[in-house]
Coordinates of C-alpha atoms and ligand atoms in Angstrom, one line a residue:
M1 CA -11.4 17.9 32.2
D2 CA -13.5 19.2 29.7
T3 CA -12.0 20.7 26.5
G4 CA -14.4 23.9 26.4
G5 CA -16.9 24.8 23.3
A6 CA -18.2 21.9 21.3
F7 CA -16.8 21.2 17.8
D8 CA -18.4 20.2 15.0
L9 CA -16.1 17.3 14.1
A10 CA -14.3 15.2 16.4
V11 CA -12.0 12.6 13.8
I12 CA -9.7 9.8 16.1
G13 CA -6.7 9.3 14.4
A14 CA -4.5 11.1 12.2
G15 CA -3.5 8.8 9.8
P16 CA -4.1 9.8 6.1
G17 CA -8.1 9.3 6.3
G18 CA -8.4 11.4 9.1
Y19 CA -6.3 14.2 8.7
V20 CA -7.2 14.8 5.1
A21 CA -11.1 14.3 6.7
A22 CA -9.8 17.0 9.3
I23 CA -8.5 19.4 6.9
R24 CA -11.3 19.3 4.1
A25 CA -13.9 19.7 7.1
A26 CA -12.0 22.7 8.3
Q27 CA -12.0 24.0 4.8
L28 CA -15.7 24.0 4.7
G29 CA -15.8 25.9 7.8
M30 CA -16.5 23.3 10.8
K31 CA -14.5 23.7 14.0
V32 CA -12.5 20.4 14.2
A33 CA -11.1 18.1 16.7
L34 CA -7.8 15.7 15.5
I35 CA -7.6 13.3 18.5
E36 CA -3.9 10.6 17.7
Q37 CA -2.6 8.8 20.4
E38 CA 1.0 8.7 19.1
S39 CA 3.3 12.0 19.1
R40 CA 3.5 12.4 15.6
L41 CA 0.5 12.9 12.8
G42 CA 0.8 11.1 9.8
G43 CA -0.7 7.4 10.6
T44 CA 0.4 4.5 9.7
C45 CA 1.3 5.6 6.1
L46 CA 3.8 8.4 7.0
N47 CA 5.5 7.1 9.8
V48 CA 5.5 2.9 9.6
G49 CA 4.3 1.9 6.1
C50 CA 4.2 4.1 2.4
I51 CA 6.9 6.4 3.3
P52 CA 9.5 4.8 5.4
S53 CA 9.0 1.8 2.6
K54 CA 9.5 3.7 -0.3
A55 CA 12.8 5.5 1.0
L56 CA 14.3 2.6 1.6
L57 CA 13.4 1.0 -2.2
E58 CA 14.5 4.1 -3.1
S59 CA 18.3 3.7 -1.3
S60 CA 18.5 0.5 -1.7
E61 CA 17.8 0.5 -5.6
L62 CA 20.2 3.5 -6.0
F63 CA 22.8 0.8 -4.1
Q64 CA 22.5 -1.8 -5.8
R65 CA 22.3 0.3 -9.0
S66 CA 26.0 1.5 -8.0
A67 CA 27.5 -1.7 -6.9
N68 CA 26.2 -4.0 -10.3
G69 CA 23.7 -1.6 -12.7
L70 CA 26.5 1.5 -14.1
Q71 CA 29.3 -0.9 -15.8
E72 CA 26.9 -1.3 -18.7
H73 CA 26.5 2.8 -18.9
G74 CA 30.6 3.0 -19.0
I75 CA 30.2 4.1 -15.3
V76 CA 33.2 2.6 -13.1
A77 CA 32.5 3.3 -9.9
A78 CA 35.4 3.0 -7.1
R79 CA 33.7 0.4 -4.9
T80 CA 30.5 0.8 -3.4
E81 CA 29.4 0.6 0.5
L82 CA 26.6 0.4 2.7
D83 CA 26.2 2.8 5.4
L84 CA 22.8 1.0 6.7
G85 CA 22.8 3.4 9.6
R86 CA 23.0 7.0 7.4
M87 CA 20.5 4.7 5.2
M88 CA 18.0 4.9 7.7
A89 CA 18.4 8.0 9.4
R90 CA 17.6 9.8 5.9
K91 CA 14.6 7.6 5.8
D92 CA 13.7 8.9 9.2
Q93 CA 14.2 12.5 8.4
V94 CA 12.1 12.0 5.2
V95 CA 9.5 11.0 7.6
R96 CA 10.0 13.7 10.4
Q97 CA 9.8 16.3 7.9
L98 CA 6.5 15.2 6.4
T99 CA 4.8 14.3 10.0
E100 CA 6.0 18.1 10.7
G101 CA 4.9 19.1 7.3
I102 CA 1.4 17.9 8.7
A103 CA 1.2 19.0 12.0
L104 CA 2.0 23.0 10.1
L105 CA -1.4 21.7 8.0
M106 CA -3.3 21.5 10.8
K107 CA -1.9 25.2 12.2
K108 CA -3.0 26.1 8.9
N109 CA -6.1 25.3 9.0
R110 CA -7.0 25.6 13.1
V111 CA -7.4 22.0 13.8
K112 CA -7.2 21.0 17.0
V113 CA -5.0 18.4 17.9
V114 CA -5.8 16.2 20.7
N115 CA -2.8 14.1 21.7
G116 CA -4.3 11.1 23.6
R117 CA -6.1 7.5 23.1
G118 CA -9.9 8.4 21.7
A119 CA -12.5 6.2 22.2
L120 CA -16.4 6.7 22.0
A121 CA -18.0 7.9 25.5
G122 CA -22.2 8.4 24.9
E123 CA -23.9 10.3 21.9
G124 CA -21.1 13.5 21.1
R125 CA -18.8 12.6 23.1
V126 CA -14.7 11.3 22.9
G127 CA -13.2 10.5 26.0
V128 CA -9.7 11.0 25.5
V129 CA -6.7 9.4 27.7
R130 CA -3.4 10.5 27.7
N131 CA -0.6 9.7 30.6
G132 CA -3.7 8.7 32.7
Q133 CA -5.6 11.6 32.2
A134 CA -8.7 11.7 31.0
Q135 CA -11.0 14.8 29.1
E136 CA -14.1 14.5 27.0
I137 CA -14.2 16.2 23.6
R138 CA -17.9 17.3 22.8
A139 CA -18.8 16.8 18.9
K140 CA -21.7 17.0 16.7
H141 CA -20.0 14.6 14.6
I142 CA -17.3 12.0 15.4
V143 CA -15.6 10.4 12.6
L144 CA -13.7 6.8 13.2
A145 CA -10.2 6.4 11.2
A146 CA -8.0 4.5 13.6
G147 CA -6.4 2.6 11.0
S148 CA -4.8 -1.1 11.0
L149 CA -2.4 -3.0 12.8
P150 CA -0.1 -5.6 11.3
A151 CA -2.0 -9.5 11.3
E152 CA -0.5 -12.4 13.5
I153 CA -0.2 -16.0 12.2
P154 CA -1.1 -18.4 14.9
S155 CA 2.3 -20.2 14.2
L156 CA 4.2 -17.3 14.0
P157 CA 3.3 -14.9 16.6
F158 CA 5.3 -11.8 16.7
D159 CA 8.7 -11.2 19.4
G160 CA 10.2 -8.3 18.0
H161 CA 13.4 -10.2 17.6
Y162 CA 13.0 -13.0 15.4
V163 CA 9.4 -12.8 14.1
L164 CA 9.2 -9.1 12.8
S165 CA 6.1 -7.3 11.7
S166 CA 6.4 -4.5 8.6
T167 CA 7.0 -1.9 11.7
E168 CA 10.7 -3.5 12.4
T169 CA 11.5 -4.9 9.2
L170 CA 11.8 -0.8 8.3
S171 CA 14.3 -0.3 10.7
L172 CA 16.9 -3.0 11.1
N173 CA 20.1 -1.8 12.0
K174 CA 21.9 -4.8 10.4
V175 CA 21.6 -7.2 7.1
P176 CA 20.1 -10.3 8.1
D177 CA 21.8 -13.0 6.9
H178 CA 18.6 -15.3 5.5
L179 CA 15.1 -13.2 5.7
V180 CA 12.1 -15.3 5.3
V181 CA 9.3 -13.1 4.4
V182 CA 5.3 -15.0 5.1
G183 CA 3.3 -13.3 2.5
A184 CA 4.0 -12.4 -1.4
G185 CA 1.9 -8.9 -1.3
A186 CA 2.9 -5.5 -1.5
V187 CA 4.6 -5.4 2.1
G188 CA 6.2 -8.5 1.7
L189 CA 7.8 -8.1 -1.8
E190 CA 8.8 -4.4 -1.1
L191 CA 10.6 -5.1 2.0
G192 CA 11.5 -8.4 0.8
S193 CA 13.4 -6.2 -2.2
V194 CA 14.9 -3.9 0.0
W195 CA 16.7 -6.2 1.9
R196 CA 17.8 -8.5 -1.3
R197 CA 18.9 -5.5 -2.9
L198 CA 20.9 -4.6 1.0
G199 CA 22.9 -8.2 0.8
A200 CA 20.5 -11.2 2.6
K201 CA 19.3 -13.9 1.3
V202 CA 15.5 -13.7 1.1
T203 CA 13.3 -16.7 0.6
V204 CA 9.5 -15.2 0.3
V205 CA 6.8 -18.3 1.4
E206 CA 3.5 -17.6 0.0
M207 CA -0.1 -19.8 0.5
L208 CA -1.2 -19.1 -2.8
P209 CA 0.4 -20.7 -6.1
H210 CA 1.5 -16.4 -7.6
V211 CA 2.8 -13.4 -5.9
V212 CA 0.3 -10.5 -5.5
P213 CA -3.0 -12.1 -5.3
F214 CA -5.1 -9.2 -6.3
A215 CA -2.5 -9.0 -9.9
D216 CA -3.8 -9.8 -13.4
R217 CA -2.2 -13.3 -13.6
Q218 CA 0.1 -12.8 -16.6
V219 CA 1.6 -9.5 -15.2
A220 CA 2.2 -11.0 -11.8
K221 CA 3.7 -14.1 -13.6
A222 CA 6.1 -11.6 -15.7
L223 CA 6.9 -9.7 -12.0
E224 CA 7.6 -13.2 -10.7
R225 CA 10.3 -13.9 -13.5
S226 CA 12.2 -10.9 -12.7
L227 CA 12.1 -11.0 -8.9
I228 CA 13.3 -14.5 -9.1
R229 CA 16.2 -13.0 -11.4
Q230 CA 17.3 -10.3 -8.7
G231 CA 18.0 -13.4 -6.7
L232 CA 14.5 -13.6 -4.6
E233 CA 14.0 -17.4 -3.9
L234 CA 9.5 -18.1 -4.0
R235 CA 8.2 -20.8 -2.4
L236 CA 4.7 -20.4 -4.3
G237 CA 1.8 -22.6 -2.4
C238 CA 3.6 -23.1 0.7
Q239 CA 2.7 -22.5 4.1
V240 CA 4.7 -22.0 7.5
Q241 CA 3.7 -25.0 9.8
G242 CA 6.3 -24.4 12.7
A243 CA 8.6 -22.4 14.3
E244 CA 11.6 -23.0 16.6
V245 CA 14.4 -21.2 17.7
R246 CA 17.4 -22.9 18.1
E247 CA 21.3 -21.5 18.8
D248 CA 20.0 -17.8 17.6
R249 CA 18.4 -19.2 14.7
L250 CA 15.1 -19.9 13.2
H251 CA 13.9 -22.8 12.0
L252 CA 11.2 -22.5 10.1
T253 CA 8.8 -25.8 9.2
V254 CA 7.4 -25.1 5.7
A255 CA 5.3 -26.9 3.5
G256 CA 3.2 -26.8 0.8
R257 CA 0.1 -29.0 -0.3
D258 CA 0.7 -33.0 -0.5
E259 CA 4.8 -31.8 -0.2
Q260 CA 6.9 -33.3 2.4
P261 CA 8.0 -30.5 5.4
E262 CA 11.0 -28.6 4.6
A263 CA 13.4 -26.8 6.9
L264 CA 14.2 -23.1 6.6
E265 CA 16.9 -22.0 8.4
C266 CA 17.0 -18.0 9.0
D267 CA 17.9 -15.3 11.6
K268 CA 14.2 -13.3 11.1
V269 CA 10.9 -13.9 9.4
L270 CA 9.1 -10.9 8.6
V271 CA 4.8 -11.4 8.4
A272 CA 3.4 -10.0 6.1
V273 CA 0.2 -11.3 5.6
G274 CA -2.0 -8.9 5.9
R275 CA -3.6 -5.8 8.0
R276 CA -6.1 -6.2 10.7
P277 CA -8.7 -3.2 11.8
A278 CA -7.5 -1.4 15.0
T279 CA -11.4 -1.8 16.2
Q280 CA -9.9 -2.3 19.6
R281 CA -10.5 0.2 22.6
L282 CA -12.6 2.5 20.7
G283 CA -15.6 1.8 22.8
L284 CA -17.3 0.3 20.0
Q285 CA -19.0 -2.5 21.7
E286 CA -20.8 0.1 24.1
S287 CA -21.7 2.6 21.7
R288 CA -23.3 -0.3 19.7
V289 CA -21.5 0.2 16.6
R290 CA -21.5 -3.0 14.1
L291 CA -18.8 -4.9 12.5
D292 CA -19.1 -7.2 9.5
R293 CA -18.0 -10.3 8.9
T294 CA -14.2 -9.3 8.4
G295 CA -13.9 -7.5 11.6
R296 CA -13.9 -4.1 10.2
I297 CA -17.0 -1.2 10.9
E298 CA -20.1 -1.7 8.8
V299 CA -20.5 1.4 7.2
D300 CA -23.3 2.2 4.5
G301 CA -22.3 4.5 1.1
A302 CA -22.3 7.8 3.8
F303 CA -19.9 5.8 6.4
R304 CA -22.6 5.8 8.5
T305 CA -22.1 3.1 11.3
G306 CA -25.8 2.7 11.9
V307 CA -25.1 4.9 15.1
P308 CA -26.3 8.5 14.5
G309 CA -23.3 11.1 14.3
V310 CA -20.7 8.5 14.0
Y311 CA -19.0 7.5 11.1
A312 CA -15.8 5.3 10.0
I313 CA -13.2 5.4 6.9
G314 CA -9.8 4.2 6.0
D315 CA -8.5 1.1 6.9
L316 CA -11.1 0.6 9.3
I317 CA -13.5 -0.2 6.8
R318 CA -14.6 -2.3 3.7
G319 CA -12.3 -1.9 0.6
P320 CA -8.3 -2.3 0.1
M321 CA -6.3 -1.1 2.6
L322 CA -4.1 1.9 0.5
A323 CA -3.6 5.5 2.1
H324 CA -5.4 7.3 -1.2
K325 CA -8.8 4.9 -0.4
A326 CA -8.4 6.0 3.1
E327 CA -7.9 9.9 1.7
E328 CA -11.3 9.9 -0.8
E329 CA -13.3 8.6 2.2
G330 CA -12.1 11.3 4.4
I331 CA -12.2 13.9 2.0
A332 CA -16.3 12.7 1.3
V333 CA -17.2 11.9 4.5
A334 CA -16.0 15.6 5.0
E335 CA -18.7 16.6 1.9
T336 CA -21.0 14.7 3.0
L337 CA -21.1 16.1 6.6
S338 CA -21.0 19.7 5.2
G339 CA -24.1 18.9 3.2
R340 CA -22.5 18.3 -0.1
S341 CA -22.3 15.1 -2.2
G342 CA -19.1 13.2 -1.5
H343 CA -18.1 10.4 -3.2
V344 CA -15.7 7.6 -4.1
N345 CA -15.3 6.0 -7.2
Y346 CA -14.4 2.4 -5.4
E347 CA -13.8 1.3 -9.3
T348 CA -11.2 3.6 -10.4
I349 CA -9.1 3.1 -7.4
P350 CA -5.2 2.2 -8.7
S351 CA -3.2 -0.5 -6.3
I352 CA 0.4 -0.4 -6.9
V353 CA 3.3 -3.0 -5.7
Y354 CA 7.1 -0.8 -5.3
T355 CA 9.0 -3.6 -6.7
A356 CA 11.7 -3.5 -9.6
P357 CA 10.2 -3.3 -12.0
E358 CA 7.3 -1.9 -10.3
L359 CA 3.5 -3.3 -10.7
A360 CA 0.8 -0.9 -11.0
Q361 CA -3.3 -1.6 -11.7
V362 CA -6.6 -0.3 -11.6
G363 CA -10.0 -2.0 -12.9
L364 CA -10.6 -5.7 -13.4
T365 CA -7.8 -8.1 -14.6
E366 CA -8.5 -10.4 -17.4
E367 CA -9.8 -13.3 -15.0
E368 CA -12.6 -11.1 -13.0
A369 CA -13.8 -10.0 -16.3
K370 CA -14.0 -13.1 -17.7
A371 CA -15.7 -14.2 -14.0
Q372 CA -18.5 -11.3 -14.5
G373 CA -19.6 -12.8 -17.9
L374 CA -18.1 -9.7 -19.4
P375 CA -16.7 -10.3 -23.3
C376 CA -13.2 -8.6 -23.3
R377 CA -10.4 -8.0 -25.6
T378 CA -6.3 -7.6 -24.6
G379 CA -4.2 -5.3 -26.0
R380 CA -0.2 -6.0 -24.4
C381 CA 3.2 -3.9 -25.6
Y382 CA 6.4 -5.4 -24.0
F383 CA 8.7 -2.4 -22.7
K384 CA 11.3 -4.0 -24.7
A385 CA 9.1 -2.4 -27.8
N386 CA 9.9 1.1 -26.2
G387 CA 12.9 3.5 -26.4
R388 CA 12.9 5.3 -23.7
A389 CA 12.5 1.8 -21.3
R390 CA 15.3 0.9 -23.7
C391 CA 17.4 4.3 -22.5
L392 CA 16.9 4.0 -19.3
G393 CA 18.0 0.2 -19.2
E394 CA 14.8 -0.5 -17.3
D395 CA 13.1 -2.9 -20.5
E396 CA 11.8 -5.4 -18.4
G397 CA 7.3 -6.1 -18.1
M398 CA 4.3 -5.2 -20.1
V399 CA 1.7 -3.0 -20.4
K400 CA -1.8 -5.3 -20.3
L401 CA -5.2 -3.4 -21.2
V402 CA -8.5 -5.2 -21.1
S403 CA -11.5 -3.6 -22.9
H404 CA -15.0 -4.9 -23.5
A405 CA -15.3 -6.5 -26.5
E406 CA -18.3 -5.2 -27.7
T407 CA -18.4 -1.1 -26.3
D408 CA -13.9 -1.0 -26.5
R409 CA -14.7 0.4 -23.1
L410 CA -11.8 0.0 -20.8
L411 CA -12.4 -2.3 -18.1
G412 CA -8.8 -2.9 -16.6
V413 CA -5.2 -1.5 -16.5
H414 CA -2.1 -3.5 -15.4
I415 CA 1.6 -2.6 -16.0
V416 CA 4.5 -4.0 -14.8
G417 CA 7.9 -1.9 -15.7
P418 CA 9.7 1.2 -14.9
R419 CA 7.9 3.8 -13.0
A420 CA 4.7 1.8 -13.3
S421 CA 3.3 4.0 -10.3
E422 CA 3.2 7.1 -12.1
L423 CA 2.4 5.5 -15.4
I424 CA -0.9 4.5 -14.1
A425 CA -2.3 7.9 -13.1
E426 CA -3.0 7.9 -16.9
A427 CA -5.0 4.8 -16.7
V428 CA -6.9 5.6 -13.8
L429 CA -8.3 9.2 -15.6
A430 CA -9.2 7.0 -18.6
L431 CA -11.6 4.6 -16.4
E432 CA -12.7 7.9 -14.5
F433 CA -13.8 9.2 -17.9
H434 CA -15.1 6.1 -19.2
A435 CA -12.6 5.9 -21.9
S436 CA -12.2 3.0 -24.7
S437 CA -8.7 1.7 -25.5
E438 CA -9.7 3.6 -29.1
D439 CA -9.3 6.9 -27.0
L440 CA -6.1 5.8 -25.4
A441 CA -4.8 4.9 -28.9
R442 CA -5.7 8.3 -30.7
T443 CA -3.9 10.3 -27.7
T444 CA -0.6 11.8 -28.9
H445 CA 2.0 10.5 -26.3
A446 CA 5.4 12.3 -26.5
H447 CA 8.0 10.6 -27.6
P448 CA 10.4 8.9 -26.6
T449 CA 8.5 8.1 -23.2
L450 CA 7.4 5.0 -21.0
S451 CA 3.9 6.3 -21.6
E452 CA 4.1 5.0 -25.1
A453 CA 3.9 1.9 -24.0
L454 CA -0.1 2.1 -23.0
K455 CA -0.9 3.9 -26.3
E456 CA 0.9 0.8 -28.1
A457 CA -1.1 -1.7 -25.9
A458 CA -4.3 0.2 -26.4
L459 CA -3.3 0.0 -30.3
A460 CA -2.7 -3.6 -29.9
V461 CA -6.2 -4.3 -28.2
D462 CA -7.0 -4.1 -32.3
R463 CA -4.3 -5.8 -33.8
R464 CA -2.7 -2.5 -35.0
S465 CA 0.1 -1.6 -32.7
I466 CA 2.8 0.0 -34.9
H467 CA 5.9 -1.3 -32.8
G468 CA 4.5 -4.7 -31.0
Ligands
LIG1 P1 -3.5 4.5 9.6 O1 -2.6 5.4 8.8 O2 -3.5 3.4 10.0 O3 -4.0 6.2 10.7 C1 -4.6 5.3 12.3 C2 -3.9 6.4 12.7 O4 -5.1 6.5 14.1 C3 -2.6 6.1 13.9 O5 -2.2 7.1 13.6 C4 -3.0 5.8 14.9 O6 -1.9 6.0 15.9 C5 -4.2 6.3 15.4 N1 -5.4 5.8 16.1 C6 -5.5 4.4 16.3 N2 -6.4 4.2 17.2 C7 -6.5 5.6 17.7 C8 -7.1 5.9 19.4 N3 -7.9 5.1 19.9 N4 -7.4 7.5 19.7 C9 -6.3 8.1 18.7 N5 -5.7 7.8 18.2 C10 -5.6 6.3 17.5 N6 -0.7 2.1 1.4 C11 -0.9 2.9 0.0 O7 -1.2 3.6 0.0 N7 0.6 3.4 -0.7 C12 1.6 2.6 -0.2 O8 2.8 2.4 -0.5 C13 1.9 1.7 1.0 N8 2.8 1.0 1.7 C14 3.0 0.4 3.1 C15 3.4 0.1 3.1 C16 3.6 -0.6 4.7 C17 5.0 -1.5 5.3 C18 2.1 -0.5 5.6 C19 2.3 -1.6 6.5 C20 1.4 -0.2 5.0 C21 1.7 0.4 3.6 N9 0.5 0.8 2.8 C22 0.7 1.7 1.7 C23 -1.0 1.1 3.5 C24 -1.8 2.4 4.2 O9 -0.4 3.0 5.3 C25 -2.5 2.3 4.9 O10 -3.5 1.8 4.4 C26 -3.4 3.9 5.6 O11 -2.3 4.5 6.1 C27 -4.8 3.7 6.0 O12 -4.9 4.8 7.0 P2 -5.6 5.4 8.1 O13 -6.0 6.5 7.5 O14 -7.0 4.1 7.9 O15 -5.0 4.3 8.9

């Protein structure tokens, strides 16, 4: 079956990369088709990623606060009980509302949504299969935005019952007795925190000697201490060597380098060691689309794959696997295709871990700056010295600034603390505008706010903080 007229652009995958590219292209006057294999739009992010995880993080934090954290405010609640079914239903409702919102946006922007699995089918053509029925979409340009899937490890293949990916861990119908999390990155620590707050024993096994591999060491160490205080057990520098199911329990063998293997018994294990690009069954090989050494689609600065008319964005290509990175690429590719100069500044993409306290960063860590031979200075402000953090009762953590020792240009900002995910926006803007630490230090920040910690950290670069 043929859909009729040709499109200016066909996008495969309706995650934050794909649907944003579709909207921007439509705004710029293109006739756009958006092909999605799932019944709901929004991709990993809205359905099984960013949104459901944040909904559960919010609910579980409220649960924990009302069980243990309100007394210091002079509030004595009679009894806090968990209704997990309702918590999950709320999460599902948040997801449903947002994905339905994306469908409305497609209508508003006159983007044609085609439900089915898409694959390249020759120059300017995409084959789409749904329930055994095939159709063909013709388009001048094709953007691949098929995203990514959870990565497996050979010693722990997913089985959906004992060995879980993030997707199943977002929808458990019972709090596990003991959840082992393999991988101390954002996904592992966030979902580990959710189930710890809801009552599970949680053990995090990480191959590296620290949590959050991409983070500034000092800031990651501060988060590590907070997580331990919350009762998460961390086995750093360790790997899972084997797994066996006996009497409905999973028996893991875990060992650090030069250490005796240790047995860990649990009822569930979450494998959160990263994600792999969803490059299969997209017709890449037949179309001669090249992959790079890491298995991602190789693109140039304008997202061109090397095959005329075929582009790729988001988790499919190099760079951090983040929704906002995919969105920026979606906008940039649409603008480039319409003759504008689409651009993504990869140096100012923030990364966030939504634990409590949150960890957020943008730019270079102190370690990275030094490794690049850049002379740098740092300034810190601890939230204990921040009035608003004290009022909130959330005063763990710090802001750390890294600036160039000669030019004072900001190189990186690292925050572990309350609302770090929101505070980092100021730092992103500062880096985007090539600000110096002096610029931040001379900017008036309202009092009492958490953002004052950024100003204080900037003052501390020059050893003149007022409250530190
Ligand atoms: P995706 O969102 O993966 O979308 C790809 C879409 O393509 C999917 O809908 C898929 O069904 C569809 N598709 C694939 N193949 C085909 C085909 N052949 N035909 C038709 N359709 C196809 N990122 C953040 O920035 N912040 C967060 O807080 C965050 N939290 C996360 C939490 C979890 C638990 C997980 C798993 C991820 C999280 N991420 C987060 C990462 C984020 O979800 C991804 O980086 C982002 O969704 C990537 O966007 P994308 O458009 O490239 O691909």
